[in-house]
Amino acid sequence: MLKDAKRIVVKVGTSTLTYGTGKTNVRRMRRLAEVLSDLQNSGMQIALVTSGAIGIGAVKLGLKERPHDTPGRQAAATVGQCELMFMYDKLFGEYGHIVGQLLITRSDIDNGERRENLINSFEKLFEYGAIPIINENDSVAVEEIVYGDNDNLSAHVARLIKADALIILSDIDGLFSANPCEDENAVLIPVVENIDDEIISAAGPSGSSLGTGGMATKITAAKLATQSGIDTVVMNGANPEDIYRLLEGRQTGTLFKAAKRGE
Ligand code: GLU
């Protein structure tokens, strides 16, 4: 399905970018940067939506856990975002690529004029051959911290730039028929044609201590993207090279099929 995809949004979550200690998983970040750089070299256009600012910032500040108060999360994000971009700039730079940071708030997407400006910025970056790296602007956008999550942000970005596909890298292999941590009979659902109530209930509520998402927000994101004609895949980000498998057309994770235009 994704074999012909040219413009791709990849979303990576905090649990994929960090170890249980909360510190960055340097090896995985490097492998991700290598794969995405390679895909960009092959002629694809990649945009990376990254989480991790709050989680990585909290650890760097020596906090015992992700802050629960908004100013605490904002402050942690300012620190973590620097660390993230430092890493991405360094790693993508090693593979000869230039990255650009876009910190987005919900109002940038909702407001017509700002949305247009944002689209122009993305398109110029692609024209220049740079890789846009996107996160929520957590340090100023209070409502985004409280309500927002990067799964949905990635779907909005995919719509904005008319991506062919959205790949959400998670710490789970995809969508299961039930929670695999609780039900040993849970099986991976390889393809979802239609996100109905059964799929929504299979996702259940979840989420790790450092990120905010869980499967529920991935389903909402998949719904948004597929309704706009964008194939969406939720797959495990532990081995970033698996993205090659996916793009070669081999079964990887859960594919949420794009709705045909007009459906
Ligand atoms: N924007 C948040 C961060 O970078 C993460 C949001 C999410 O976990 O989805 O820390």
PDB file of C-alpha atoms and ligand atoms in Angstrom:
ATOM      1  CA  MET A   1       0.000   0.000   0.000  1.00  0.00           C
ATOM      2  CA  LEU A   2       2.705   2.437   1.001  1.00  0.00           C
ATOM      3  CA  LYS A   3       5.108   1.485  -1.765  1.00  0.00           C
ATOM      4  CA  ASP A   4       4.381   4.571  -3.833  1.00  0.00           C
ATOM      5  CA  ALA A   5       4.326   7.013  -0.936  1.00  0.00           C
ATOM      6  CA  LYS A   6       6.561   9.986  -1.603  1.00  0.00           C
ATOM      7  CA  ARG A   7       5.786  12.446   1.150  1.00  0.00           C
ATOM      8  CA  ILE A   8       5.679  10.852   4.564  1.00  0.00           C
ATOM      9  CA  VAL A   9       5.083  12.078   8.085  1.00  0.00           C
ATOM     10  CA  VAL A  10       6.790   9.980  10.755  1.00  0.00           C
ATOM     11  CA  LYS A  11       5.751  10.478  14.354  1.00  0.00           C
ATOM     12  CA  VAL A  12       7.928   9.223  17.182  1.00  0.00           C
ATOM     13  CA  GLY A  13       6.829   9.063  20.790  1.00  0.00           C
ATOM     14  CA  THR A  14       8.668   9.677  24.031  1.00  0.00           C
ATOM     15  CA  SER A  15       8.803   5.993  24.941  1.00  0.00           C
ATOM     16  CA  THR A  16      10.556   5.219  21.659  1.00  0.00           C
ATOM     17  CA  LEU A  17      13.075   8.041  22.068  1.00  0.00           C
ATOM     18  CA  THR A  18      13.996   7.329  25.659  1.00  0.00           C
ATOM     19  CA  TYR A  19      15.037   4.516  27.956  1.00  0.00           C
ATOM     20  CA  GLY A  20      13.160   3.607  31.120  1.00  0.00           C
ATOM     21  CA  THR A  21      15.543   6.010  32.856  1.00  0.00           C
ATOM     22  CA  GLY A  22      13.951   8.819  30.857  1.00  0.00           C
ATOM     23  CA  LYS A  23      17.257   9.629  29.166  1.00  0.00           C
ATOM     24  CA  THR A  24      17.553   9.639  25.389  1.00  0.00           C
ATOM     25  CA  ASN A  25      18.014   6.339  23.633  1.00  0.00           C
ATOM     26  CA  VAL A  26      20.906   7.586  21.560  1.00  0.00           C
ATOM     27  CA  ARG A  27      21.277   4.379  19.596  1.00  0.00           C
ATOM     28  CA  ARG A  28      17.662   4.380  18.518  1.00  0.00           C
ATOM     29  CA  MET A  29      17.674   8.062  17.654  1.00  0.00           C
ATOM     30  CA  ARG A  30      20.739   7.493  15.530  1.00  0.00           C
ATOM     31  CA  ARG A  31      19.138   4.561  13.712  1.00  0.00           C
ATOM     32  CA  LEU A  32      15.977   6.587  13.137  1.00  0.00           C
ATOM     33  CA  ALA A  33      17.978   9.496  11.749  1.00  0.00           C
ATOM     34  CA  GLU A  34      19.884   7.090   9.516  1.00  0.00           C
ATOM     35  CA  VAL A  35      16.744   5.486   8.080  1.00  0.00           C
ATOM     36  CA  LEU A  36      14.952   8.782   7.523  1.00  0.00           C
ATOM     37  CA  SER A  37      18.050  10.347   5.969  1.00  0.00           C
ATOM     38  CA  ASP A  38      18.333   7.377   3.657  1.00  0.00           C
ATOM     39  CA  LEU A  39      14.683   7.648   2.622  1.00  0.00           C
ATOM     40  CA  GLN A  40      15.143  11.343   1.983  1.00  0.00           C
ATOM     41  CA  ASN A  41      18.162  10.473  -0.193  1.00  0.00           C
ATOM     42  CA  SER A  42      16.001   8.075  -2.182  1.00  0.00           C
ATOM     43  CA  GLY A  43      13.792  10.987  -3.215  1.00  0.00           C
ATOM     44  CA  MET A  44      11.149  10.874  -0.520  1.00  0.00           C
ATOM     45  CA  GLN A  45      10.160  13.900   1.522  1.00  0.00           C
ATOM     46  CA  ILE A  46      10.130  13.245   5.227  1.00  0.00           C
ATOM     47  CA  ALA A  47       8.633  15.297   8.048  1.00  0.00           C
ATOM     48  CA  LEU A  48       9.308  14.123  11.592  1.00  0.00           C
ATOM     49  CA  VAL A  49       6.864  14.837  14.407  1.00  0.00           C
ATOM     50  CA  THR A  50       8.699  14.293  17.642  1.00  0.00           C
ATOM     51  CA  SER A  51       7.598  14.042  21.236  1.00  0.00           C
ATOM     52  CA  GLY A  52       9.973  13.895  24.144  1.00  0.00           C
ATOM     53  CA  ALA A  53      10.443  17.539  25.055  1.00  0.00           C
ATOM     54  CA  ILE A  54       8.696  17.370  28.402  1.00  0.00           C
ATOM     55  CA  GLY A  55       9.966  13.909  29.365  1.00  0.00           C
ATOM     56  CA  ILE A  56      13.580  14.548  28.368  1.00  0.00           C
ATOM     57  CA  GLY A  57      13.513  18.037  29.889  1.00  0.00           C
ATOM     58  CA  ALA A  58      12.193  16.710  33.187  1.00  0.00           C
ATOM     59  CA  VAL A  59      15.015  14.190  33.414  1.00  0.00           C
ATOM     60  CA  LYS A  60      17.622  16.738  32.415  1.00  0.00           C
ATOM     61  CA  LEU A  61      16.377  19.084  35.141  1.00  0.00           C
ATOM     62  CA  GLY A  62      16.720  16.262  37.631  1.00  0.00           C
ATOM     63  CA  LEU A  63      12.987  16.013  38.341  1.00  0.00           C
ATOM     64  CA  LYS A  64      11.806  12.660  39.656  1.00  0.00           C
ATOM     65  CA  GLU A  65       8.860  12.521  37.301  1.00  0.00           C
ATOM     66  CA  ARG A  66       7.119  14.394  34.529  1.00  0.00           C
ATOM     67  CA  PRO A  67       5.735  17.557  36.188  1.00  0.00           C
ATOM     68  CA  HIS A  68       1.999  17.586  36.849  1.00  0.00           C
ATOM     69  CA  ASP A  69       1.590  21.347  36.871  1.00  0.00           C
ATOM     70  CA  THR A  70       1.431  23.373  33.684  1.00  0.00           C
ATOM     71  CA  PRO A  71       4.333  25.765  34.411  1.00  0.00           C
ATOM     72  CA  GLY A  72       6.455  22.749  35.336  1.00  0.00           C
ATOM     73  CA  ARG A  73       5.630  21.034  32.044  1.00  0.00           C
ATOM     74  CA  GLN A  74       6.239  24.239  30.119  1.00  0.00           C
ATOM     75  CA  ALA A  75       9.634  24.716  31.739  1.00  0.00           C
ATOM     76  CA  ALA A  76      10.591  21.084  31.189  1.00  0.00           C
ATOM     77  CA  ALA A  77       9.593  21.388  27.516  1.00  0.00           C
ATOM     78  CA  THR A  78      11.867  24.373  26.964  1.00  0.00           C
ATOM     79  CA  VAL A  79      14.827  22.373  28.208  1.00  0.00           C
ATOM     80  CA  GLY A  80      13.899  19.093  26.514  1.00  0.00           C
ATOM     81  CA  GLN A  81      13.160  20.697  23.167  1.00  0.00           C
ATOM     82  CA  CYS A  82      16.712  22.053  23.030  1.00  0.00           C
ATOM     83  CA  GLU A  83      18.121  18.650  23.799  1.00  0.00           C
ATOM     84  CA  LEU A  84      15.923  17.015  21.151  1.00  0.00           C
ATOM     85  CA  MET A  85      16.882  19.448  18.414  1.00  0.00           C
ATOM     86  CA  PHE A  86      20.529  19.307  19.387  1.00  0.00           C
ATOM     87  CA  MET A  87      20.411  15.544  18.915  1.00  0.00           C
ATOM     88  CA  TYR A  88      18.464  15.663  15.661  1.00  0.00           C
ATOM     89  CA  ASP A  89      20.645  18.394  14.209  1.00  0.00           C
ATOM     90  CA  LYS A  90      23.746  16.425  15.081  1.00  0.00           C
ATOM     91  CA  LEU A  91      22.469  13.035  13.917  1.00  0.00           C
ATOM     92  CA  PHE A  92      20.780  14.116  10.687  1.00  0.00           C
ATOM     93  CA  GLY A  93      23.777  16.360  10.047  1.00  0.00           C
ATOM     94  CA  GLU A  94      26.051  13.335  10.198  1.00  0.00           C
ATOM     95  CA  TYR A  95      24.068  11.890   7.298  1.00  0.00           C
ATOM     96  CA  GLY A  96      24.293  15.141   5.358  1.00  0.00           C
ATOM     97  CA  HIS A  97      20.834  16.465   6.108  1.00  0.00           C
ATOM     98  CA  ILE A  98      19.562  19.780   7.343  1.00  0.00           C
ATOM     99  CA  VAL A  99      16.708  19.913   9.816  1.00  0.00           C
ATOM    100  CA  GLY A 100      14.333  22.770  10.570  1.00  0.00           C
ATOM    101  CA  GLN A 101      12.282  23.103  13.752  1.00  0.00           C
ATOM    102  CA  LEU A 102       8.574  23.909  13.671  1.00  0.00           C
ATOM    103  CA  LEU A 103       6.818  24.345  16.996  1.00  0.00           C
ATOM    104  CA  ILE A 104       3.094  24.431  16.395  1.00  0.00           C
ATOM    105  CA  THR A 105       0.108  25.350  18.490  1.00  0.00           C
ATOM    106  CA  ARG A 106      -3.436  24.320  17.793  1.00  0.00           C
ATOM    107  CA  SER A 107      -4.364  27.862  16.819  1.00  0.00           C
ATOM    108  CA  ASP A 108      -1.708  27.809  14.080  1.00  0.00           C
ATOM    109  CA  ILE A 109      -3.654  25.013  12.458  1.00  0.00           C
ATOM    110  CA  ASP A 110      -7.156  26.343  13.174  1.00  0.00           C
ATOM    111  CA  ASN A 111      -6.537  29.916  12.008  1.00  0.00           C
ATOM    112  CA  GLY A 112      -6.757  30.163   8.201  1.00  0.00           C
ATOM    113  CA  GLU A 113      -4.044  32.730   7.656  1.00  0.00           C
ATOM    114  CA  ARG A 114      -1.606  31.161  10.094  1.00  0.00           C
ATOM    115  CA  ARG A 115      -2.283  27.762   8.583  1.00  0.00           C
ATOM    116  CA  GLU A 116      -1.387  29.106   5.138  1.00  0.00           C
ATOM    117  CA  ASN A 117       1.827  30.597   6.502  1.00  0.00           C
ATOM    118  CA  LEU A 118       2.662  27.300   8.106  1.00  0.00           C
ATOM    119  CA  ILE A 119       2.035  25.400   4.873  1.00  0.00           C
ATOM    120  CA  ASN A 120       4.283  27.864   3.020  1.00  0.00           C
ATOM    121  CA  SER A 121       7.012  27.264   5.548  1.00  0.00           C
ATOM    122  CA  PHE A 122       6.751  23.477   5.142  1.00  0.00           C
ATOM    123  CA  GLU A 123       6.737  23.698   1.364  1.00  0.00           C
ATOM    124  CA  LYS A 124       9.801  25.924   1.323  1.00  0.00           C
ATOM    125  CA  LEU A 125      11.658  23.554   3.611  1.00  0.00           C
ATOM    126  CA  PHE A 126      10.831  20.676   1.264  1.00  0.00           C
ATOM    127  CA  GLU A 127      11.919  22.769  -1.701  1.00  0.00           C
ATOM    128  CA  TYR A 128      15.227  23.421   0.037  1.00  0.00           C
ATOM    129  CA  GLY A 129      15.588  19.712   0.728  1.00  0.00           C
ATOM    130  CA  ALA A 130      15.481  20.135   4.512  1.00  0.00           C
ATOM    131  CA  ILE A 131      13.693  17.845   6.955  1.00  0.00           C
ATOM    132  CA  PRO A 132      11.012  19.589   9.044  1.00  0.00           C
ATOM    133  CA  ILE A 133      10.955  18.466  12.662  1.00  0.00           C
ATOM    134  CA  ILE A 134       7.747  19.322  14.447  1.00  0.00           C
ATOM    135  CA  ASN A 135       6.533  19.373  18.026  1.00  0.00           C
ATOM    136  CA  GLU A 136       3.796  21.100  19.903  1.00  0.00           C
ATOM    137  CA  ASN A 137       4.892  24.486  21.171  1.00  0.00           C
ATOM    138  CA  ASP A 138       4.561  23.180  24.707  1.00  0.00           C
ATOM    139  CA  SER A 139       6.320  26.073  26.399  1.00  0.00           C
ATOM    140  CA  VAL A 140       3.705  28.637  25.379  1.00  0.00           C
ATOM    141  CA  ALA A 141       0.587  26.747  24.367  1.00  0.00           C
ATOM    142  CA  VAL A 142      -1.023  25.831  27.635  1.00  0.00           C
ATOM    143  CA  GLU A 143      -4.083  24.215  26.142  1.00  0.00           C
ATOM    144  CA  GLU A 144      -1.865  22.026  23.960  1.00  0.00           C
ATOM    145  CA  ILE A 145      -0.106  20.651  26.994  1.00  0.00           C
ATOM    146  CA  VAL A 146      -3.321  19.928  28.785  1.00  0.00           C
ATOM    147  CA  TYR A 147      -5.333  18.571  25.867  1.00  0.00           C
ATOM    148  CA  GLY A 148      -2.870  18.038  23.090  1.00  0.00           C
ATOM    149  CA  ASP A 149      -0.929  15.004  22.036  1.00  0.00           C
ATOM    150  CA  ASN A 150       1.511  14.501  19.233  1.00  0.00           C
ATOM    151  CA  ASP A 151      -0.440  11.649  17.655  1.00  0.00           C
ATOM    152  CA  ASN A 152      -3.164  14.083  16.683  1.00  0.00           C
ATOM    153  CA  LEU A 153      -0.627  16.746  15.845  1.00  0.00           C
ATOM    154  CA  SER A 154       1.004  14.332  13.399  1.00  0.00           C
ATOM    155  CA  ALA A 155      -2.345  13.728  11.672  1.00  0.00           C
ATOM    156  CA  HIS A 156      -2.882  17.481  11.372  1.00  0.00           C
ATOM    157  CA  VAL A 157       0.605  17.907   9.930  1.00  0.00           C
ATOM    158  CA  ALA A 158      -0.018  15.072   7.461  1.00  0.00           C
ATOM    159  CA  ARG A 159      -3.180  16.867   6.314  1.00  0.00           C
ATOM    160  CA  LEU A 160      -1.462  20.232   6.110  1.00  0.00           C
ATOM    161  CA  ILE A 161       1.284  18.994   3.839  1.00  0.00           C
ATOM    162  CA  LYS A 162      -0.940  16.542   1.947  1.00  0.00           C
ATOM    163  CA  ALA A 163       1.272  13.625   2.901  1.00  0.00           C
ATOM    164  CA  ASP A 164       0.821  10.272   1.212  1.00  0.00           C
ATOM    165  CA  ALA A 165       1.268   8.412   4.463  1.00  0.00           C
ATOM    166  CA  LEU A 166       1.541   8.835   8.199  1.00  0.00           C
ATOM    167  CA  ILE A 167       3.690   6.436  10.186  1.00  0.00           C
ATOM    168  CA  ILE A 168       3.241   6.489  13.949  1.00  0.00           C
ATOM    169  CA  LEU A 169       6.123   4.810  15.766  1.00  0.00           C
ATOM    170  CA  SER A 170       5.104   3.447  19.111  1.00  0.00           C
ATOM    171  CA  ASP A 171       6.302   1.092  21.833  1.00  0.00           C
ATOM    172  CA  ILE A 172       3.730  -1.484  20.725  1.00  0.00           C
ATOM    173  CA  ASP A 173       3.577  -3.514  17.503  1.00  0.00           C
ATOM    174  CA  GLY A 174       0.279  -2.017  16.380  1.00  0.00           C
ATOM    175  CA  LEU A 175      -3.373  -2.286  17.269  1.00  0.00           C
ATOM    176  CA  PHE A 176      -4.306  -5.506  19.044  1.00  0.00           C
ATOM    177  CA  SER A 177      -7.735  -7.073  19.419  1.00  0.00           C
ATOM    178  CA  ALA A 178      -7.367  -6.498  23.195  1.00  0.00           C
ATOM    179  CA  ASN A 179      -4.687  -5.123  25.480  1.00  0.00           C
ATOM    180  CA  PRO A 180      -1.766  -7.564  24.964  1.00  0.00           C
ATOM    181  CA  CYS A 181      -0.427  -6.781  28.445  1.00  0.00           C
ATOM    182  CA  GLU A 182      -3.609  -8.102  30.000  1.00  0.00           C
ATOM    183  CA  ASP A 183      -4.972 -10.629  27.520  1.00  0.00           C
ATOM    184  CA  GLU A 184      -2.716 -13.383  26.184  1.00  0.00           C
ATOM    185  CA  ASN A 185      -5.192 -14.110  23.380  1.00  0.00           C
ATOM    186  CA  ALA A 186      -4.823 -10.608  22.008  1.00  0.00           C
ATOM    187  CA  VAL A 187      -3.757 -10.638  18.354  1.00  0.00           C
ATOM    188  CA  LEU A 188      -2.359  -7.925  16.123  1.00  0.00           C
ATOM    189  CA  ILE A 189      -4.842  -6.477  13.657  1.00  0.00           C
ATOM    190  CA  PRO A 190      -2.833  -6.051  10.416  1.00  0.00           C
ATOM    191  CA  VAL A 191      -5.305  -3.969   8.445  1.00  0.00           C
ATOM    192  CA  VAL A 192      -8.167  -1.735   9.495  1.00  0.00           C
ATOM    193  CA  GLU A 193     -10.498  -0.767   6.673  1.00  0.00           C
ATOM    194  CA  ASN A 194     -12.831   1.278   8.779  1.00  0.00           C
ATOM    195  CA  ILE A 195     -12.359   2.796  12.227  1.00  0.00           C
ATOM    196  CA  ASP A 196     -15.608   1.770  13.866  1.00  0.00           C
ATOM    197  CA  ASP A 197     -16.679   1.369  17.500  1.00  0.00           C
ATOM    198  CA  GLU A 198     -15.135  -2.097  17.717  1.00  0.00           C
ATOM    199  CA  ILE A 199     -11.729  -0.700  16.736  1.00  0.00           C
ATOM    200  CA  ILE A 200     -12.081   2.196  19.140  1.00  0.00           C
ATOM    201  CA  SER A 201     -12.863  -0.142  22.016  1.00  0.00           C
ATOM    202  CA  ALA A 202      -9.950  -2.463  21.072  1.00  0.00           C
ATOM    203  CA  ALA A 203      -7.655   0.543  21.529  1.00  0.00           C
ATOM    204  CA  GLY A 204      -8.809   1.152  25.109  1.00  0.00           C
ATOM    205  CA  PRO A 205      -7.235   3.802  27.306  1.00  0.00           C
ATOM    206  CA  SER A 206      -3.490   3.585  27.910  1.00  0.00           C
ATOM    207  CA  GLY A 207      -0.266   5.571  27.947  1.00  0.00           C
ATOM    208  CA  SER A 208       3.203   5.433  29.405  1.00  0.00           C
ATOM    209  CA  SER A 209       4.436   7.535  32.289  1.00  0.00           C
ATOM    210  CA  LEU A 210       6.603   9.784  30.107  1.00  0.00           C
ATOM    211  CA  GLY A 211       4.395  10.241  27.046  1.00  0.00           C
ATOM    212  CA  THR A 212       0.761  11.260  26.859  1.00  0.00           C
ATOM    213  CA  GLY A 213      -0.631   9.186  24.016  1.00  0.00           C
ATOM    214  CA  GLY A 214      -1.510   5.523  24.321  1.00  0.00           C
ATOM    215  CA  MET A 215      -3.422   3.738  21.588  1.00  0.00           C
ATOM    216  CA  ALA A 216      -6.619   5.773  21.905  1.00  0.00           C
ATOM    217  CA  THR A 217      -5.016   8.957  20.573  1.00  0.00           C
ATOM    218  CA  LYS A 218      -3.418   6.958  17.751  1.00  0.00           C
ATOM    219  CA  ILE A 219      -6.843   5.797  16.638  1.00  0.00           C
ATOM    220  CA  THR A 220      -8.182   9.357  16.709  1.00  0.00           C
ATOM    221  CA  ALA A 221      -5.159  10.436  14.683  1.00  0.00           C
ATOM    222  CA  ALA A 222      -5.614   7.568  12.242  1.00  0.00           C
ATOM    223  CA  LYS A 223      -9.237   8.515  11.825  1.00  0.00           C
ATOM    224  CA  LEU A 224      -8.381  12.111  11.038  1.00  0.00           C
ATOM    225  CA  ALA A 225      -5.664  11.170   8.571  1.00  0.00           C
ATOM    226  CA  THR A 226      -7.500   8.359   6.802  1.00  0.00           C
ATOM    227  CA  GLN A 227     -10.555  10.547   6.359  1.00  0.00           C
ATOM    228  CA  SER A 228      -8.270  12.894   4.449  1.00  0.00           C
ATOM    229  CA  GLY A 229      -7.110  10.080   2.203  1.00  0.00           C
ATOM    230  CA  ILE A 230      -3.839   9.426   4.056  1.00  0.00           C
ATOM    231  CA  ASP A 231      -2.810   5.840   4.781  1.00  0.00           C
ATOM    232  CA  THR A 232      -1.773   5.562   8.408  1.00  0.00           C
ATOM    233  CA  VAL A 233       0.385   2.922  10.056  1.00  0.00           C
ATOM    234  CA  VAL A 234       0.925   2.343  13.748  1.00  0.00           C
ATOM    235  CA  MET A 235       4.024   0.222  14.255  1.00  0.00           C
ATOM    236  CA  ASN A 236       6.767  -0.494  16.742  1.00  0.00           C
ATOM    237  CA  GLY A 237       9.573   2.063  16.645  1.00  0.00           C
ATOM    238  CA  ALA A 238      12.057  -0.144  18.500  1.00  0.00           C
ATOM    239  CA  ASN A 239      13.749  -1.044  15.202  1.00  0.00           C
ATOM    240  CA  PRO A 240      13.536   1.969  12.902  1.00  0.00           C
ATOM    241  CA  GLU A 241      14.794  -0.205  10.006  1.00  0.00           C
ATOM    242  CA  ASP A 242      11.343  -1.830  10.023  1.00  0.00           C
ATOM    243  CA  ILE A 243      10.176   1.277   8.147  1.00  0.00           C
ATOM    244  CA  TYR A 244      11.972  -0.208   5.113  1.00  0.00           C
ATOM    245  CA  ARG A 245       9.911  -3.390   5.435  1.00  0.00           C
ATOM    246  CA  LEU A 246       6.765  -1.341   5.544  1.00  0.00           C
ATOM    247  CA  LEU A 247       7.698   0.697   2.488  1.00  0.00           C
ATOM    248  CA  GLU A 248       8.613  -2.474   0.620  1.00  0.00           C
ATOM    249  CA  GLY A 249       4.998  -3.488   1.051  1.00  0.00           C
ATOM    250  CA  ARG A 250       5.581  -6.130   3.718  1.00  0.00           C
ATOM    251  CA  GLN A 251       3.126  -6.456   6.556  1.00  0.00           C
ATOM    252  CA  THR A 252       4.309  -4.279   9.450  1.00  0.00           C
ATOM    253  CA  GLY A 253       2.211  -2.967  12.317  1.00  0.00           C
ATOM    254  CA  THR A 254      -1.391  -1.996  11.696  1.00  0.00           C
ATOM    255  CA  LEU A 255      -2.347  -0.260   8.485  1.00  0.00           C
ATOM    256  CA  PHE A 256      -5.368   1.993   8.690  1.00  0.00           C
ATOM    257  CA  LYS A 257      -6.445   2.317   5.107  1.00  0.00           C
ATOM    258  CA  ALA A 258      -7.153   5.727   3.704  1.00  0.00           C
ATOM    259  CA  ALA A 259     -10.772   6.381   2.955  1.00  0.00           C
ATOM    260  CA  LYS A 260     -11.328   6.907  -0.746  1.00  0.00           C
ATOM    261  CA  ARG A 261     -12.070  10.488  -1.625  1.00  0.00           C
ATOM    262  CA  GLY A 262     -15.759  11.139  -1.221  1.00  0.00           C
ATOM    263  CA  GLU A 263     -16.343   8.262   1.259  1.00  0.00           C
TER     264      GLU A 263
HETATM  265  N1  GLU B   1       4.680  17.533  23.012  1.00  0.00           N
HETATM  266  C1  GLU B   1       4.996  16.668  24.110  1.00  0.00           C
HETATM  267  C2  GLU B   1       6.490  16.602  24.310  1.00  0.00           C
HETATM  268  O1  GLU B   1       7.235  16.801  23.388  1.00  0.00           O
HETATM  269  C3  GLU B   1       4.541  15.237  23.927  1.00  0.00           C
HETATM  270  C4  GLU B   1       3.110  15.054  23.631  1.00  0.00           C
HETATM  271  C5  GLU B   1       2.822  13.557  23.508  1.00  0.00           C
HETATM  272  O2  GLU B   1       3.377  12.758  24.302  1.00  0.00           O
HETATM  273  O3  GLU B   1       2.042  13.166  22.630  1.00  0.00           O
HETATM  274  O4  GLU B   1       6.933  16.305  25.368  1.00  0.00           O
END
